[in-house]
Coordinates of C-alpha atoms and ligand atoms in Angstrom, one line a residue:
M1 CA 23.3 14.2 16.1
S2 CA 22.4 12.4 13.0
K3 CA 21.9 14.3 9.7
K4 CA 18.5 15.7 9.0
V5 CA 17.0 13.5 6.2
H6 CA 13.7 13.4 4.4
V7 CA 12.7 9.9 3.6
F8 CA 10.6 9.3 0.5
N9 CA 11.3 5.5 0.1
A10 CA 8.7 3.6 -1.9
G11 CA 8.8 0.6 0.5
P12 CA 9.7 -0.4 3.1
C13 CA 8.2 2.9 4.1
L14 CA 8.9 5.6 6.7
L15 CA 7.3 4.7 10.0
P16 CA 6.2 7.0 12.7
Q17 CA 9.0 7.6 15.3
V18 CA 6.8 6.6 18.2
A19 CA 6.2 3.2 16.6
I20 CA 10.0 2.7 16.3
D21 CA 10.7 3.9 19.8
N22 CA 8.0 1.6 21.2
A23 CA 9.5 -1.3 19.1
I24 CA 12.9 -0.6 20.6
A25 CA 11.5 -0.7 24.1
A26 CA 9.7 -3.9 23.4
L27 CA 12.8 -5.5 22.0
K28 CA 14.3 -5.1 25.5
D29 CA 11.2 -5.8 27.5
F30 CA 7.8 -6.7 26.1
A31 CA 4.8 -5.5 28.1
G32 CA 6.6 -5.7 31.4
T33 CA 7.3 -9.5 31.0
G34 CA 11.1 -9.1 31.2
I35 CA 11.2 -10.9 27.9
S36 CA 12.1 -9.4 24.5
V37 CA 9.2 -9.3 22.0
L38 CA 11.5 -11.4 19.8
S39 CA 11.4 -14.2 22.4
I40 CA 7.8 -14.0 23.7
S41 CA 5.7 -17.1 23.1
H42 CA 2.8 -16.3 20.8
R43 CA 0.7 -18.5 23.1
T44 CA 0.7 -16.0 26.0
K45 CA -2.0 -13.6 27.2
E46 CA 0.4 -10.7 26.7
W47 CA 0.7 -11.6 23.0
D48 CA -3.0 -12.3 22.7
A49 CA -3.6 -8.7 23.8
V50 CA -1.5 -7.4 21.0
M51 CA -3.3 -9.5 18.4
D52 CA -6.7 -8.4 19.8
E53 CA -5.7 -4.8 19.8
C54 CA -4.3 -4.9 16.3
R55 CA -7.5 -6.6 14.9
A56 CA -9.7 -4.1 16.8
L57 CA -7.7 -1.1 15.5
W58 CA -8.0 -2.3 11.9
K59 CA -11.8 -2.6 12.4
E60 CA -12.1 0.7 14.1
L61 CA -9.9 2.8 11.8
L62 CA -11.5 1.4 8.6
H63 CA -15.0 0.9 10.0
I64 CA -14.8 -2.7 8.9
P65 CA -18.3 -4.2 9.2
D66 CA -19.1 -7.5 11.0
T67 CA -19.5 -9.2 7.6
H68 CA -15.7 -9.1 7.3
E69 CA -12.7 -10.4 9.2
V70 CA -9.1 -9.2 9.1
V71 CA -6.1 -11.6 9.1
F72 CA -2.3 -11.1 9.3
L73 CA 0.0 -13.5 7.4
G74 CA 3.5 -13.8 6.1
G75 CA 4.6 -14.2 2.5
G76 CA 4.2 -10.7 1.1
A77 CA 1.6 -9.3 -1.1
S78 CA 3.0 -11.3 -4.0
L79 CA 1.9 -14.5 -2.3
Q80 CA -1.6 -13.0 -1.9
F81 CA -1.8 -13.0 -5.7
L82 CA -1.9 -16.9 -5.4
Y83 CA -4.2 -16.8 -2.4
V84 CA -6.7 -14.8 -4.4
A85 CA -6.9 -17.3 -7.3
M86 CA -6.9 -20.3 -5.0
N87 CA -9.8 -19.0 -2.8
Y88 CA -12.0 -17.3 -5.4
L89 CA -11.3 -18.4 -9.0
E90 CA -13.7 -21.1 -10.2
K91 CA -14.9 -20.2 -13.7
K92 CA -13.6 -16.8 -14.8
A93 CA -12.0 -13.7 -13.2
A94 CA -11.1 -10.3 -14.7
Y95 CA -8.1 -8.2 -13.8
L96 CA -7.6 -4.4 -14.3
D97 CA -4.1 -4.3 -15.7
T98 CA -2.8 -1.0 -14.4
G99 CA 0.9 -1.8 -13.7
V100 CA 3.6 -4.3 -12.9
W101 CA 1.9 -5.5 -9.7
A102 CA -1.6 -5.7 -11.3
H103 CA 0.0 -7.7 -14.1
K104 CA 1.8 -10.1 -11.8
A105 CA -1.5 -10.7 -9.9
L106 CA -3.1 -11.6 -13.3
V107 CA -0.3 -13.9 -14.4
E108 CA -0.5 -15.8 -11.0
A109 CA -4.2 -16.3 -11.5
Q110 CA -3.7 -17.6 -15.0
G111 CA -1.5 -20.3 -13.6
I112 CA -4.6 -21.5 -11.6
G113 CA -7.5 -20.9 -14.0
N114 CA -9.3 -18.6 -16.5
A115 CA -8.3 -15.0 -15.8
Y116 CA -8.0 -12.2 -18.3
A117 CA -7.3 -8.4 -18.4
I118 CA -10.5 -6.5 -18.7
A119 CA -8.7 -3.3 -19.6
C120 CA -5.0 -2.4 -19.7
S121 CA -3.0 0.9 -19.7
K122 CA 0.3 -0.5 -20.9
D123 CA -0.1 1.4 -24.2
K124 CA 1.0 4.5 -22.4
N125 CA 3.4 3.0 -19.9
Y126 CA 0.7 2.6 -17.3
S127 CA 0.4 6.3 -16.9
Y128 CA -3.4 6.3 -16.5
I129 CA -6.3 4.2 -15.2
P130 CA -8.5 2.7 -17.9
K131 CA -12.2 3.8 -17.6
G132 CA -15.5 3.0 -19.1
F133 CA -15.0 -0.8 -19.4
E134 CA -18.0 -3.2 -19.0
I135 CA -17.8 -5.5 -16.1
P136 CA -19.7 -8.8 -16.6
A137 CA -21.9 -9.6 -13.6
D138 CA -21.1 -13.4 -13.8
L139 CA -17.4 -13.1 -13.1
D140 CA -16.0 -14.8 -10.0
Y141 CA -14.4 -11.5 -9.2
L142 CA -12.8 -8.4 -10.6
H143 CA -9.3 -7.7 -9.3
I144 CA -8.0 -4.1 -9.1
T145 CA -4.8 -2.5 -7.7
T146 CA -6.0 0.7 -6.1
N147 CA -2.6 2.4 -6.1
N148 CA 0.0 1.7 -8.6
T149 CA 3.2 2.2 -6.6
I150 CA 5.6 2.3 -9.5
Y151 CA 3.6 4.5 -11.9
G152 CA 2.0 6.9 -9.4
T153 CA -1.6 6.3 -10.5
E154 CA -4.5 5.7 -8.1
I155 CA -8.1 4.7 -8.1
K156 CA -9.3 7.0 -5.3
E157 CA -12.9 6.0 -5.1
D158 CA -14.5 2.7 -4.1
M159 CA -16.1 1.6 -7.4
D160 CA -19.4 0.0 -7.9
C161 CA -19.0 -3.5 -9.2
P162 CA -21.7 -6.1 -10.3
C163 CA -19.4 -9.0 -9.3
P164 CA -17.3 -9.5 -6.1
L165 CA -14.5 -6.9 -6.0
I166 CA -11.0 -7.7 -4.8
A167 CA -8.4 -5.0 -4.3
D168 CA -4.6 -5.0 -3.7
M169 CA -4.3 -1.9 -1.5
S170 CA -0.7 -2.5 -0.6
S171 CA 0.3 1.1 -1.1
D172 CA -2.7 3.2 -0.2
I173 CA -4.3 1.3 2.7
M174 CA -5.0 3.5 5.7
S175 CA -4.3 6.6 3.6
R176 CA -8.0 7.4 3.2
P177 CA -11.4 6.0 4.4
V178 CA -12.5 3.0 2.4
D179 CA -16.1 1.6 2.1
V180 CA -15.1 -1.9 3.0
S181 CA -18.6 -3.3 2.4
K182 CA -18.0 -2.9 -1.4
Y183 CA -15.1 -5.4 -1.4
A184 CA -15.0 -9.2 -1.1
L185 CA -11.4 -8.9 -0.2
I186 CA -8.8 -6.2 0.4
Y187 CA -5.2 -7.2 0.9
G188 CA -1.7 -5.8 0.9
G189 CA 1.8 -5.9 2.3
A190 CA 2.2 -3.8 5.4
Q191 CA 5.5 -2.3 4.3
K192 CA 4.0 0.5 2.1
N193 CA 2.0 2.3 4.8
V194 CA 1.2 0.3 7.9
G195 CA 4.3 -1.4 9.2
P196 CA 7.5 -3.2 8.5
A197 CA 8.0 -5.8 5.7
G198 CA 7.1 -9.3 6.5
V199 CA 3.4 -9.2 7.3
I200 CA 0.4 -8.8 5.1
F201 CA -3.2 -7.9 6.0
A202 CA -6.3 -9.4 4.4
I203 CA -9.8 -8.0 5.0
I204 CA -12.1 -10.8 4.0
R205 CA -15.8 -10.9 3.5
K206 CA -16.7 -14.1 5.2
D207 CA -19.6 -15.2 3.0
A208 CA -17.5 -14.8 -0.2
L209 CA -15.4 -17.8 0.8
G210 CA -16.2 -21.4 0.2
K211 CA -17.4 -21.0 -3.4
V212 CA -14.7 -22.9 -5.2
T213 CA -14.6 -26.7 -5.7
R214 CA -10.8 -27.1 -5.7
Y215 CA -8.8 -28.4 -2.7
I216 CA -7.2 -25.4 -1.1
P217 CA -4.0 -26.2 0.8
T218 CA -4.4 -25.4 4.5
M219 CA -2.0 -22.6 4.7
L220 CA -3.4 -21.0 1.5
N221 CA -7.0 -21.2 2.7
Y222 CA -8.2 -17.9 4.1
Q223 CA -10.8 -19.8 6.2
T224 CA -8.0 -21.5 8.2
H225 CA -6.7 -18.1 9.2
I226 CA -10.1 -16.7 10.0
D227 CA -10.9 -19.7 12.2
K228 CA -7.6 -19.5 14.0
L229 CA -7.5 -15.7 14.3
S230 CA -4.2 -15.6 12.4
M231 CA -2.6 -18.0 14.8
F232 CA -2.8 -21.3 12.9
N233 CA 0.9 -21.3 12.9
T234 CA 3.5 -18.9 14.4
P235 CA 2.6 -15.4 13.2
P236 CA 5.2 -12.8 12.3
V237 CA 5.2 -11.6 15.9
F238 CA 7.6 -8.6 15.8
N239 CA 6.1 -7.3 12.5
I240 CA 2.6 -7.4 13.9
F241 CA 3.8 -5.7 17.0
V242 CA 5.2 -2.8 14.9
M243 CA 2.1 -2.7 12.7
N244 CA 0.0 -2.4 15.9
E245 CA 2.1 0.5 17.1
T246 CA 1.7 2.2 13.7
L247 CA -2.1 1.8 13.9
K248 CA -2.1 3.3 17.4
W249 CA -0.2 6.3 16.0
I250 CA -2.8 6.6 13.1
K251 CA -5.6 6.6 15.7
S252 CA -3.7 9.2 17.9
V253 CA -3.5 11.7 15.0
G254 CA -7.2 11.4 14.3
G255 CA -7.6 8.3 12.2
V256 CA -7.7 7.8 8.5
E257 CA -10.1 10.7 8.0
A258 CA -7.5 13.1 9.4
I259 CA -4.6 11.4 7.7
Q260 CA -6.4 11.8 4.4
K261 CA -6.5 15.5 4.8
V262 CA -2.8 15.7 5.4
N263 CA -2.1 13.3 2.5
Q264 CA -4.2 15.5 0.2
K265 CA -2.2 18.6 1.4
K266 CA 1.2 16.9 0.9
A267 CA 0.3 15.6 -2.6
Q268 CA -1.1 19.0 -3.7
L269 CA 2.0 20.8 -2.5
L270 CA 4.3 18.6 -4.6
Y271 CA 2.1 18.3 -7.7
D272 CA 1.6 22.1 -7.7
E273 CA 5.4 22.5 -7.7
I274 CA 5.9 19.9 -10.4
D275 CA 3.3 21.8 -12.6
R276 CA 4.8 25.2 -11.8
N277 CA 8.5 24.4 -12.0
S278 CA 10.0 24.6 -15.5
M279 CA 12.5 21.9 -14.8
F280 CA 10.1 19.0 -14.2
V281 CA 7.0 17.4 -15.5
G282 CA 4.7 14.8 -14.0
T283 CA 4.3 11.4 -15.7
A284 CA 0.8 10.3 -14.5
A285 CA -2.5 11.5 -16.1
K286 CA -3.6 14.4 -13.9
E287 CA -7.0 12.9 -12.9
D288 CA -5.4 9.7 -11.9
R289 CA -2.5 11.1 -9.9
S290 CA -1.7 9.1 -6.8
L291 CA -1.6 10.8 -3.4
M292 CA 1.0 8.2 -2.3
N293 CA 3.6 8.0 -5.0
V294 CA 4.4 11.1 -7.0
C295 CA 6.3 10.4 -10.2
F296 CA 8.1 13.1 -12.2
V297 CA 10.8 13.5 -14.8
M298 CA 13.0 16.3 -16.1
A299 CA 11.1 18.6 -18.5
P300 CA 11.8 18.1 -22.2
G301 CA 15.2 19.6 -23.0
K302 CA 16.3 19.4 -19.4
E303 CA 17.0 15.7 -19.4
D304 CA 20.8 16.2 -19.1
L305 CA 20.2 17.7 -15.6
Q306 CA 18.8 14.6 -14.1
D307 CA 21.9 13.3 -12.4
E308 CA 22.7 16.8 -11.2
F309 CA 19.3 17.3 -9.6
M310 CA 19.6 13.9 -7.9
A311 CA 23.0 14.9 -6.4
F312 CA 21.7 18.3 -5.4
A313 CA 18.6 16.7 -3.7
K314 CA 20.8 14.1 -2.0
E315 CA 23.0 16.9 -0.6
K316 CA 19.9 18.6 0.8
G317 CA 19.0 15.4 2.7
M318 CA 16.4 13.9 0.3
V319 CA 16.4 10.1 0.4
G320 CA 14.7 7.6 -1.9
I321 CA 13.5 9.8 -4.7
K322 CA 15.0 7.9 -7.6
G323 CA 12.2 6.7 -9.9
H324 CA 11.6 3.0 -10.6
R325 CA 13.6 1.9 -13.6
S326 CA 10.4 1.4 -15.7
V327 CA 9.5 5.1 -15.4
G328 CA 12.8 6.7 -14.8
G329 CA 13.2 10.2 -13.3
F330 CA 12.0 10.6 -9.8
R331 CA 9.4 9.2 -7.4
A332 CA 8.6 10.7 -4.0
S333 CA 6.5 8.4 -1.8
L334 CA 4.3 10.4 0.6
Y335 CA 3.1 7.7 2.9
N336 CA 1.3 8.5 6.1
A337 CA 4.5 9.0 8.3
C338 CA 6.0 11.5 5.8
T339 CA 5.2 15.0 7.0
V340 CA 4.2 18.3 5.3
E341 CA 7.6 19.6 6.3
D342 CA 9.3 16.7 4.5
V343 CA 7.4 17.6 1.3
Q344 CA 8.1 21.3 1.8
A345 CA 11.8 20.5 2.0
L346 CA 11.6 18.7 -1.3
V347 CA 9.6 21.5 -2.9
D348 CA 12.2 24.1 -1.7
C349 CA 14.9 21.9 -3.1
M350 CA 13.2 21.9 -6.5
K351 CA 12.7 25.6 -6.4
E352 CA 16.3 26.2 -5.5
F353 CA 17.5 24.0 -8.3
E354 CA 15.4 25.9 -10.8
T355 CA 16.8 29.2 -9.7
L356 CA 20.3 27.9 -9.9
K357 CA 19.8 26.6 -13.5
K358 CA 17.7 29.3 -15.0
Ligands
PLP401 C1 5.0 -3.6 -3.3 C2 3.7 -4.1 -3.8 C3 3.4 -5.4 -4.0 C4 4.4 -6.5 -3.6 O1 4.6 -6.6 -2.3 P1 5.5 -7.7 -1.6 O2 5.1 -7.7 -0.2 O3 6.9 -7.3 -1.9 O4 5.2 -9.0 -2.3 C5 2.2 -5.8 -4.5 N1 1.3 -4.8 -4.9 C6 1.5 -3.5 -4.7 C7 0.5 -2.5 -5.2 C8 2.8 -3.1 -4.2 O5 3.0 -1.8 -4.1

């Protein structure tokens, strides 16, 4: 038997076991075709059925209105930074600069046109979400990053915005219900919460397209992929297959509404321990704490114990809790497939360490 481990990787994320088991089965024989999913033609009715189911599950789970369409593409969320500017930036766009990813999205847009940071939390190492900034109504769009994977901050509510609102939801998509009607575009990489690396999702309000005068290269044009139902060219077949299996699992456990409750419970469990335990302190502003990525460091005066705790936790089966180099310390990512038991194991490990060192 393999060792019991608790996976808190920031991405690629833990996936539900049933999705992995079904992927293994499909690698051998896809949908009773006798052909591996790796070799199936994407122009078959069996494959069409997967695409249709996957699109339908996205729409069902997030209650996506008919005004929007969802597409699946390659290139990672980082390429979406360019898609956004190409498809929507005409005169001026604003970006909420809440971390490394948000900043990269801004820089990419600045290569295309006039884009600026409307507010920025770099002054405190991105440990909070700026508030109270004015949003001009005449912007082409405002771009936000709802969950800042590296810093553990999150915009947990769908904000009102006088201009089109665009959100990178790479690391909190499907973790809670979202009012899709408030967004012109929601996009992200699948590998943080809904599938393996190698496929992105984009939920696009159809009437927000077609407003720029530039030539948009065919592959970078969202309209191409809406028109061709994500099959303009060969889609990332296997990645979409696993994403579909992951969405089926989300539905089977009660959908995003049920998942949100579990996510709240998991985050509360860990944040409560961080706040109670004399060995550790959280790094993100309390009101902005992410339910997905929980960042903490050794308490003042305990810094020397960092390596020791890391080794202790590793021994207890904790995987992937090293913090990103720009924050240091620890980061536990509590994506959908991570269980309350996994979080409890980490909490127990922190308690034990405190007892040992007191
Ligand atoms: C990981 C991440 C990205 C980058 O995703 P890639 O698919 O690796 O390009 C972008 N935005 C956020 C919020 C992320 O967490």
